Short mmCIF file of C-alpha atoms in Angstrom, two decimals:
data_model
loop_
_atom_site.label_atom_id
_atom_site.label_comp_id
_atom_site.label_asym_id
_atom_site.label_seq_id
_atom_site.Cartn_x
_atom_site.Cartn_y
_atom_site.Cartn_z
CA UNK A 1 -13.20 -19.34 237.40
CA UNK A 2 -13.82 -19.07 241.08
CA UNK A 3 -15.75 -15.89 241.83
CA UNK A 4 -13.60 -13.41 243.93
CA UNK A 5 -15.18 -11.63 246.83
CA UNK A 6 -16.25 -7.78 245.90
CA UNK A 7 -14.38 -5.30 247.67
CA UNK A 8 -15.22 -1.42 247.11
CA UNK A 9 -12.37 0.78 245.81
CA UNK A 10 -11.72 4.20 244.99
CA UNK A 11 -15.96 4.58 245.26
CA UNK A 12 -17.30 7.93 247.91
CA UNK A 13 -20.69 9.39 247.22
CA UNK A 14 -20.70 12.90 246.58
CA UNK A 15 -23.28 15.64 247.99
CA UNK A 16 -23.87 18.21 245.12
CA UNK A 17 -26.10 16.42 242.96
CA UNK A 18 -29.85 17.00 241.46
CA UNK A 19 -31.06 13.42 239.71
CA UNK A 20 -34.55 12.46 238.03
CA UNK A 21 -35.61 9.15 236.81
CA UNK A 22 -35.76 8.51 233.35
CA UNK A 23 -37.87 5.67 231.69
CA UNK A 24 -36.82 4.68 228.59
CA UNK A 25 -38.46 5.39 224.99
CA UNK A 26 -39.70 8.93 224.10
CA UNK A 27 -39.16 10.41 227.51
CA UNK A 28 -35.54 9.01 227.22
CA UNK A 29 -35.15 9.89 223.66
CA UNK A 30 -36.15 13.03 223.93
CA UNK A 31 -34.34 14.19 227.12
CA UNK A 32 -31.24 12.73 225.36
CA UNK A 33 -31.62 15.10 222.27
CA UNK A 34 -32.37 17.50 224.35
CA UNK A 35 -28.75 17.57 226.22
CA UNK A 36 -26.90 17.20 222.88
CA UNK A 37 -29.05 20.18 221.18
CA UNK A 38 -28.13 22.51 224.11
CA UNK A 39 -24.58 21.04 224.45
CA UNK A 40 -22.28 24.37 224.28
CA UNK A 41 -18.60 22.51 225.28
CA UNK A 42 -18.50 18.66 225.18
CA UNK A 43 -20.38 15.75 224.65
CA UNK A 44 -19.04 12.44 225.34
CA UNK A 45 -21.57 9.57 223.93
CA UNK A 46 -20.70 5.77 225.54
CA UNK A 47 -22.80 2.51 224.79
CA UNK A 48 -23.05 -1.04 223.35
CA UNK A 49 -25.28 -1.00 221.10
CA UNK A 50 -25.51 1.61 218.35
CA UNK A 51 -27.74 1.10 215.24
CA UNK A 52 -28.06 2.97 212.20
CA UNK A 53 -31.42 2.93 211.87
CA UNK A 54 -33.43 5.54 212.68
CA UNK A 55 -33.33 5.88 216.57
CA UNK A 56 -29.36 6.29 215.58
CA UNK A 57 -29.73 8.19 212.80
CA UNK A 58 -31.77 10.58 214.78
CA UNK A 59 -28.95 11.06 217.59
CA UNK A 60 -26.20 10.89 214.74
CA UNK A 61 -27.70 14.17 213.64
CA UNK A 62 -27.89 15.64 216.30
CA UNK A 63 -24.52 14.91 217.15
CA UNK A 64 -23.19 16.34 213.92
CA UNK A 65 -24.87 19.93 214.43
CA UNK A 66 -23.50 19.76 218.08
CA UNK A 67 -19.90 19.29 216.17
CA UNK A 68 -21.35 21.96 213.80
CA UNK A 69 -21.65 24.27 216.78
CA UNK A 70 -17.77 23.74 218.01
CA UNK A 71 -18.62 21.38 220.69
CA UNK A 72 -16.17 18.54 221.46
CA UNK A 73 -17.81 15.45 220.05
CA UNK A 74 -17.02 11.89 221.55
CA UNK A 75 -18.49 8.80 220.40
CA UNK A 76 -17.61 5.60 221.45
CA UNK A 77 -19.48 2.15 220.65
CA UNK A 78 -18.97 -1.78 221.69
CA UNK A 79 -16.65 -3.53 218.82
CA UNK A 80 -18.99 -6.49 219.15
CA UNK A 81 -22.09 -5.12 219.99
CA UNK A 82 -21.99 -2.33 217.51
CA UNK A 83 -21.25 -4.20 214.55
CA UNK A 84 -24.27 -3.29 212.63
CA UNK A 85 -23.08 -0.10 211.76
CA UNK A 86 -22.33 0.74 208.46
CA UNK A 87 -18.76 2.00 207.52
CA UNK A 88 -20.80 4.66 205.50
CA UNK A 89 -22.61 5.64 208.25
CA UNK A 90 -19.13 5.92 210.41
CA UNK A 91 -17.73 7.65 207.71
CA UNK A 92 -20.61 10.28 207.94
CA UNK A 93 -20.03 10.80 211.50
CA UNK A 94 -16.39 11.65 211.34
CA UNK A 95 -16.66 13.67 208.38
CA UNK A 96 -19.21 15.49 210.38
CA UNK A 97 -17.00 16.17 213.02
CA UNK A 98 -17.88 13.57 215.49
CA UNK A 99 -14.49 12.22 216.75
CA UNK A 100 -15.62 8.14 216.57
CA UNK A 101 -14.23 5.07 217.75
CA UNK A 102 -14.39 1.25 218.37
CA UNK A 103 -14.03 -0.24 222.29
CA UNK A 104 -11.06 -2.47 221.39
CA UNK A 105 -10.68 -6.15 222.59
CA UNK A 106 -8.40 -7.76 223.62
CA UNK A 107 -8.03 -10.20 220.51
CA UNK A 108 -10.69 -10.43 216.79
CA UNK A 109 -10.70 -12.02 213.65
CA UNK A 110 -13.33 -12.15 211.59
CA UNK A 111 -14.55 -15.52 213.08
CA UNK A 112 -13.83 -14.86 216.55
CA UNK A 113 -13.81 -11.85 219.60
CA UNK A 114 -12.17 -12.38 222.95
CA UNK A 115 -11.99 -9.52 225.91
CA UNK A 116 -14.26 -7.16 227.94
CA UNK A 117 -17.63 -5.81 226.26
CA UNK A 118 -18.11 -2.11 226.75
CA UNK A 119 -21.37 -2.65 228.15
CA UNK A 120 -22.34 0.29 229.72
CA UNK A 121 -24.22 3.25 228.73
CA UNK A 122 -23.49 6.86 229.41
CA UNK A 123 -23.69 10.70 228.33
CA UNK A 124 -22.01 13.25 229.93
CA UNK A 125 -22.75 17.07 228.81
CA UNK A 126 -20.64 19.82 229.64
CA UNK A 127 -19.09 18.16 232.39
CA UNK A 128 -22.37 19.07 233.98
CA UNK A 129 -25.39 16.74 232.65
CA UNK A 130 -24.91 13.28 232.72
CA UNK A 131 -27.78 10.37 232.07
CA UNK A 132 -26.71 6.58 232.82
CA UNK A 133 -28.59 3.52 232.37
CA UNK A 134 -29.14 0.56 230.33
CA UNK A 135 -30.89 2.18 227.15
CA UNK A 136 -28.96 1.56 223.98
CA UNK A 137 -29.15 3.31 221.00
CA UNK A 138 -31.34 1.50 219.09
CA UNK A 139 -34.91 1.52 217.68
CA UNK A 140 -36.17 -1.69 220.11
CA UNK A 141 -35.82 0.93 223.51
CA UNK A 142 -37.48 3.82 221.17
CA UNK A 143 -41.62 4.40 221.17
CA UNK A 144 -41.17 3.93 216.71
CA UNK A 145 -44.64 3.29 215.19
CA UNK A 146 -46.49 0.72 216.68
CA UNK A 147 -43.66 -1.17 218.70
CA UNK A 148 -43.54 -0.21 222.52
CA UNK A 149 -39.71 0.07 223.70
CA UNK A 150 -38.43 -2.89 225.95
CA UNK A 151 -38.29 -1.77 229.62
CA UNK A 152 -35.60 -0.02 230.74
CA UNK A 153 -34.37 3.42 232.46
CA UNK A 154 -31.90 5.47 233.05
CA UNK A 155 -30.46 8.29 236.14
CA UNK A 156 -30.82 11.98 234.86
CA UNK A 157 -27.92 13.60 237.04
CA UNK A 158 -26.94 17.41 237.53
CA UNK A 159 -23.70 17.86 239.16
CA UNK A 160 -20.69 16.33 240.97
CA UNK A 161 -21.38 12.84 239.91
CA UNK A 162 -21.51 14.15 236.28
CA UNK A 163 -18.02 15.66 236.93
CA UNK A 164 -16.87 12.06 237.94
CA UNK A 165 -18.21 10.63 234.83
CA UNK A 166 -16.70 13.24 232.43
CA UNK A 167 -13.50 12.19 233.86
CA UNK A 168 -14.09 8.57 233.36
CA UNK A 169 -15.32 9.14 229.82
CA UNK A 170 -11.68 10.96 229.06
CA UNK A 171 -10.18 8.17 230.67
CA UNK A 172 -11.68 5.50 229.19
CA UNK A 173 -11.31 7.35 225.40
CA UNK A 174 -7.63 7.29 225.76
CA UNK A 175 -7.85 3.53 227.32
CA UNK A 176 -6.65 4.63 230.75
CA UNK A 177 -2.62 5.37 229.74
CA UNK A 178 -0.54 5.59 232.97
CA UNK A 179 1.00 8.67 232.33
CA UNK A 180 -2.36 10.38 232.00
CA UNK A 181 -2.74 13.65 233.49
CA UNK A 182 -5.64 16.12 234.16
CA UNK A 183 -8.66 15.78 232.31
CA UNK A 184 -10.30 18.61 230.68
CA UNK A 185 -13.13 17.55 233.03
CA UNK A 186 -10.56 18.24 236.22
CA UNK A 187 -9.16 21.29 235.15
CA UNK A 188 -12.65 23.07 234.71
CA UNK A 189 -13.67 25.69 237.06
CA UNK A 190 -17.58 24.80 237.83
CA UNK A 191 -19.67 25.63 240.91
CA UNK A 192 -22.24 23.12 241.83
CA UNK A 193 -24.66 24.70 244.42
CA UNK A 194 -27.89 23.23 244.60
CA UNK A 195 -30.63 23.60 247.62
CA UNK A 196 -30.41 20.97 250.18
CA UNK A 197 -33.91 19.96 249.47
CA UNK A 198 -33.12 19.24 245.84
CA UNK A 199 -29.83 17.60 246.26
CA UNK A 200 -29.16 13.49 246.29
CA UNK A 201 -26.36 11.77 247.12
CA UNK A 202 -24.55 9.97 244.35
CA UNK A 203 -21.99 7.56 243.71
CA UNK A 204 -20.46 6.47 240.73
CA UNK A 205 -20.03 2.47 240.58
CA UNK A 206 -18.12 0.72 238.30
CA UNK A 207 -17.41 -2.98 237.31
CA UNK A 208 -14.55 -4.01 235.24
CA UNK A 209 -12.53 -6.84 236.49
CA UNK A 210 -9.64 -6.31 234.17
CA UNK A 211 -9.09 -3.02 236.48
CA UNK A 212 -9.85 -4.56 239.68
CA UNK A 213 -13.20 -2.56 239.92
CA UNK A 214 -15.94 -4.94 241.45
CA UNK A 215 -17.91 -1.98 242.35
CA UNK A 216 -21.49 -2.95 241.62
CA UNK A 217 -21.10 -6.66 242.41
CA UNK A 218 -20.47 -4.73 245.61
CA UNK A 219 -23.47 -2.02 246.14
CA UNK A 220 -25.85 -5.02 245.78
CA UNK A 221 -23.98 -7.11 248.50
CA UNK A 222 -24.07 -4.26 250.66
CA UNK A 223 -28.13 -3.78 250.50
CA UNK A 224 -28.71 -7.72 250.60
CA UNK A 225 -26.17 -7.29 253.92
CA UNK A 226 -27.49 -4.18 255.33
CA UNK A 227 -31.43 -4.21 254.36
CA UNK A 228 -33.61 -4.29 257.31
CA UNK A 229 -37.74 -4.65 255.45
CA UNK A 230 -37.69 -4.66 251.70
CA UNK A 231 -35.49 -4.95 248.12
CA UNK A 232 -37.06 -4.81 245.15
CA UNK A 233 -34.92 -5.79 242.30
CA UNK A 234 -35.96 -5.30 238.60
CA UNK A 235 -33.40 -6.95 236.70
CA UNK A 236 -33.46 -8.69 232.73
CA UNK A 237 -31.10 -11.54 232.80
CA UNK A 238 -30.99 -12.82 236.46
CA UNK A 239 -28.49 -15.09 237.13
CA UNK A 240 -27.00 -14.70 240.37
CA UNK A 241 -23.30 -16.27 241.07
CA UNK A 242 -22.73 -17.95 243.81
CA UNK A 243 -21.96 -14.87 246.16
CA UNK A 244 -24.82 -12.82 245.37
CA UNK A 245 -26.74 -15.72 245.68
CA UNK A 246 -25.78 -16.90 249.17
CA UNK A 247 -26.39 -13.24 250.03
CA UNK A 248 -30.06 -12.63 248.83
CA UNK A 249 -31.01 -15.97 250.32
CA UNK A 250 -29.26 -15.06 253.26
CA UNK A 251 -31.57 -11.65 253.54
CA UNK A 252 -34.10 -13.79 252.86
CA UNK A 253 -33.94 -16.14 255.99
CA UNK A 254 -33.69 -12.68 257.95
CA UNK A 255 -37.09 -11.47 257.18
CA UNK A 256 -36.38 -9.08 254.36
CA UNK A 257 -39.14 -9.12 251.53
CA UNK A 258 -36.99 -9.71 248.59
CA UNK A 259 -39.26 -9.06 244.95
CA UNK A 260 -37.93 -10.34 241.89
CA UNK A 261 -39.07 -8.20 238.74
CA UNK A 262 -38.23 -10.12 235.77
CA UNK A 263 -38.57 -10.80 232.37
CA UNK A 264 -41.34 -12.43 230.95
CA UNK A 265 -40.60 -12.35 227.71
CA UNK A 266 -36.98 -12.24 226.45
CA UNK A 267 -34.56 -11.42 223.45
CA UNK A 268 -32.96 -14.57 224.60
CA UNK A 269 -34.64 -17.81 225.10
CA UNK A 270 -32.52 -19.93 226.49
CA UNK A 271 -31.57 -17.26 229.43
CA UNK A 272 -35.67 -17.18 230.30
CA UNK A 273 -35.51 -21.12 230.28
CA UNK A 274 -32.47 -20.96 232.65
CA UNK A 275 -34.09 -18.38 234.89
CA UNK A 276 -37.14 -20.45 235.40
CA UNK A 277 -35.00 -23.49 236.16
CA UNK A 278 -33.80 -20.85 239.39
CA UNK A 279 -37.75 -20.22 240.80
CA UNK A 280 -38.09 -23.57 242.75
CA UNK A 281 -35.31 -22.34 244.74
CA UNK A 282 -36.18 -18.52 245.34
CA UNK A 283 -39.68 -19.06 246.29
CA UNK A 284 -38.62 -22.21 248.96
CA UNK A 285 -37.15 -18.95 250.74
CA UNK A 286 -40.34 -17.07 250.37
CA UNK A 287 -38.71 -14.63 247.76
CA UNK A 288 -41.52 -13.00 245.45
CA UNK A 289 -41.08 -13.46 241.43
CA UNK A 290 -43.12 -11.55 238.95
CA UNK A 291 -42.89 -11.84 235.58
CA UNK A 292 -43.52 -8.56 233.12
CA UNK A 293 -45.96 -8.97 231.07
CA UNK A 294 -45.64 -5.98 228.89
CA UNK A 295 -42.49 -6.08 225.91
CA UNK A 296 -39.31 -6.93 226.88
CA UNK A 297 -37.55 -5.93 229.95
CA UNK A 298 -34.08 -4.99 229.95
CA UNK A 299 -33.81 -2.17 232.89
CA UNK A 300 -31.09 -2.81 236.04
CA UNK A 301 -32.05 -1.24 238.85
CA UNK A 302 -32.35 -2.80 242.80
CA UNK A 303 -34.25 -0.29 245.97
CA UNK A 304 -33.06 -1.07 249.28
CA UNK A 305 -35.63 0.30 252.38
CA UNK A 306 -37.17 3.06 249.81
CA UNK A 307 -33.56 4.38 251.77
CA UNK A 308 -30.75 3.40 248.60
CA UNK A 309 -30.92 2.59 244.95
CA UNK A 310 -28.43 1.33 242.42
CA UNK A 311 -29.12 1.63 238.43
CA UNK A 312 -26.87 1.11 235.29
CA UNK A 313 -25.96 -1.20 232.97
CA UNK A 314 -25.13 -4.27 235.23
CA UNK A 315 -27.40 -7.68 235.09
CA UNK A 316 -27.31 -9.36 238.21
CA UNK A 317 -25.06 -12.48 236.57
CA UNK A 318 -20.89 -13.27 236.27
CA UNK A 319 -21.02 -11.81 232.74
CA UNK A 320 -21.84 -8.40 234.21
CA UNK A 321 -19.30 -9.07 237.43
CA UNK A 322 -16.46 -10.00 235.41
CA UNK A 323 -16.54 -9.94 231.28
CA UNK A 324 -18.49 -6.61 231.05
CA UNK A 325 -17.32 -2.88 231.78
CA UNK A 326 -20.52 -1.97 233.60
CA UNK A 327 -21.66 1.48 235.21
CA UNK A 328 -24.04 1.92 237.99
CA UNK A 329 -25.11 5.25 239.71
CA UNK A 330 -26.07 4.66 243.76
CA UNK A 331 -28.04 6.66 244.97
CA UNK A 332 -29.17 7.68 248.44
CA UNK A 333 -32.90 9.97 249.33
CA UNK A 334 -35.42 8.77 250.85
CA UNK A 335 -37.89 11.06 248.61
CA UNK A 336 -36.43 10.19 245.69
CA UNK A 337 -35.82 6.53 246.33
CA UNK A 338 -39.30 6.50 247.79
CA UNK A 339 -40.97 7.59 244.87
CA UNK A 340 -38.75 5.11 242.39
CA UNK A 341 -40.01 2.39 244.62
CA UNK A 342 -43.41 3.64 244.04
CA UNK A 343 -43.22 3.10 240.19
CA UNK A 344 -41.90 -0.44 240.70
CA UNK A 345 -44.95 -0.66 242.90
CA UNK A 346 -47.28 0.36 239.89
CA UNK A 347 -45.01 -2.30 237.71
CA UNK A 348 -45.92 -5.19 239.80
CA UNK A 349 -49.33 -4.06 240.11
CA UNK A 350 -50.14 -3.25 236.39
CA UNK A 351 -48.05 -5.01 234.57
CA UNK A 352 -46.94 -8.37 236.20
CA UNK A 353 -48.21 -12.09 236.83
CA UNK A 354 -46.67 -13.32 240.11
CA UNK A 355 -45.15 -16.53 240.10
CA UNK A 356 -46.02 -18.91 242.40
CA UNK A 357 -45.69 -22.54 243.72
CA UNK A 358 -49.29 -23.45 242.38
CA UNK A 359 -48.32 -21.76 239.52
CA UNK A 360 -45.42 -23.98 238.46
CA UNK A 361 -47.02 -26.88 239.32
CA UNK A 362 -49.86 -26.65 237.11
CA UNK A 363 -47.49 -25.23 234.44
CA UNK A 364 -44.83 -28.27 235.22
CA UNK A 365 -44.02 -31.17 232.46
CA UNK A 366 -41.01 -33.08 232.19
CA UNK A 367 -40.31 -31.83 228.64
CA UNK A 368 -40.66 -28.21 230.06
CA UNK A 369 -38.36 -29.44 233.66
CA UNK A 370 -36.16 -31.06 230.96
CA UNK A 371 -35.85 -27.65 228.68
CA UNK A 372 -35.07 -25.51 231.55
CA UNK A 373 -32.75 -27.81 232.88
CA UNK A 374 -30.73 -27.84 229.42
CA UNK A 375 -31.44 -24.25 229.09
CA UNK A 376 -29.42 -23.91 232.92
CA UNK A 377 -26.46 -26.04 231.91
CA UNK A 378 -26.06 -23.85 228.54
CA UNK A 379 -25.86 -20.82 230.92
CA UNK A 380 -23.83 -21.89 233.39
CA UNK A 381 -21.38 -22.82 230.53
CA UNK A 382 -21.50 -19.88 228.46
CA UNK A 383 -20.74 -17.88 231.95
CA UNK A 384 -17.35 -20.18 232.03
CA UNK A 385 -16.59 -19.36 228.86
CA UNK A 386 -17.68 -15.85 228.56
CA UNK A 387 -14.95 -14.07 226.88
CA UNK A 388 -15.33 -15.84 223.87
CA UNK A 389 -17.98 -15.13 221.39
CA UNK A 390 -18.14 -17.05 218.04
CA UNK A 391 -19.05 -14.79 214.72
CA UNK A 392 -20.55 -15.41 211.69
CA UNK A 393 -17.71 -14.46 208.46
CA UNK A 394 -20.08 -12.24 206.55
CA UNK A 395 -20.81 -13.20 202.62
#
């Protein structure tokens, strides 16, 4: 498929909105339990991955005594990703109260799945509270026992932007009909008035190609364009297309100090390989890897001139720009953009090996050049044929 240029649609930031970062694990966790427990109208639950172990059963409790309470209960998981739940556990949920369904594709059998992957992740409280990010509900981005959580994080926002992403959880519940009216979200009477000093600009992004929304591929052309000293971009699964890519090198022969935070470990091999098959080429135009040396790292989030920030659920590859339903928040303060590029700061400093010419060299073999050349190929053909994923018939 030739990749289409990104054009921004239907996408203005609003002004009314209060936001905090979120790192994934407890602090996540617990901020997330905390919305549902105090949850007096609506909750509307989106992700990929949901697991019935305990991390889910912890939230599907929660979620039950929210229903308990009256509230409006919305739960909506990937068909693919999701599969791992139990039908007793769904069962449990609806009988509950929680109103729960599947993100359908476009085609499944029991040996195959073809269409979009509802990859993003969001809650949205009240038509008030909202929290978007990459953190699925699962035990591996929970602090359980003695396993840290993989990387990630996720955009605590109060207001406006909240409102826009109550509406798109209605919408995308009753799979955008075109005779859709009002929301519940749209007809509610709420006042959003925050002190200047507190407030953030926001703007909800959104990529689904399906719908013509190209969104995010967008925000991240526009800082690569517009950037004038730095982008930091921590990102798991970094493989730019071919647009992207002409842009960050383009930044690149400008001057702008472009900082790669990636994975040093990953969930999936052959994508590390691949990645590391990409470094020659990045560092000949002086961009800066680093490789995280902690557990895995699975967070999406790019800072532009501690000025603009986008985070979400989209990787920086054609999976995210044109198989995936992905959601970003950008976000525009300098204090608050200036203190998230602080903490990727700390990252690099604490938790990161840089990668460097020197380094490959003395690390280079033709079995490994050979691996990561395979390991390149596979990607580049799995991003051709990304709409199709093989499954296992279960025994």
């Amino acid at each position: 498929m030739a990749e289409l240029i990104p054009t921004r649609r239907e996408a203005a930031y609003t002004a009314q909105n209060k936001v905090r970062l979120v790192k994934g694990g407890r602090e996540y966790f617990d901020l997330l339990l905390q919305l549902i427990d105090e949850a007096q109208e609506s909750i509307h639950l989106q992700t990929y991955i949901y697991d019935d172990d305990e991390t889910g059963q912890q939230v599907a409790r929660a979620l039950k005594a929210a229903a308990a309470r009256n509230v409006q209960v919305y739960l909506m998981a990937d068909g693919y990703a999701s599969q791992v739940m139990s039908q007793s556990f769904i069962d449990d949920l609806r009988s509950g109260g929680v109103n729960f369904r599947f993100f359908k594709p476009l085609l499944k059998s029991r040996y195959f799945y073809i269409g979009r992957r509802l990859h993003h992740k969001v809650t949205v409280v009240d038509t008030r509270y909202a929290l978007v990010g990459g953190i699925n509900i699962t035990n591996r981005y929970n602090d359980i026992a003695d396993q840290p959580p993989w990387l990630d994080f996720a955009l605590y926002v109060e207001g406006e932007a909240a409102r826009e992403l109550c509406v798109l959880c209605w919408k995308s519940w009753k799979e955008f009909p075109a005779t859709m009216g009002l929301t519940p979200c749209e007809t509610k009477t709420i006042n959003f008035d925050f002190l200047p000093a507190e407030t953030c600009h926001v703007r909800v992004s959104r990529n689904d190609w399906v719908r013509n929304k190209n969104q995010i591929s967008h925000s991240y052309i526009e800082m690569l364009q517009q950037a004038r000293r730095q982008i930091t971009i921590l990102c798991s699964y970094f493989f730019p297309g071919r647009i992207i890519m002409r842009h960050l090198l383009q930044a690149a022969r400008r001057g702008v100090k472009i900082r790669l935070i990636m994975a040093g470990q990953s969930d999936i091999l052959v994508t590390k390989y691949a990645e590391r098959y990409i470094y020659d080429r990045l560092l000949r135009y002086h961009i800066s890897v680093y490789e995280y040396r902690g557990a895995v790292l699975h967070g999406k989030l790019a800072v532009c001139d501690e000025e603009r920030m986008t985070i979400g659920s989209y990787n920086v590859n054609n999976i995210s720009a044109y198989a995936s339903i992905e959601l970003n928040l950008d976000v525009k303060s300098r204090d608050f953009v200036s203190r998230a590029q602080e903490l990727l700061d700390k990252i690099i400093i604490e938790n990161c090996e840089q990668v460097t010419a020197d380094l490959l060299a003395k690390k280079r073999n033709i079995f490994q050049q050979f691996v990561n050349w395979l390991s390149y190929t596979i990607i580049k053909a799995i991003l051709f044929l990304f709409t199709f994923y093989f499954r296992q018939a279960k025994n």
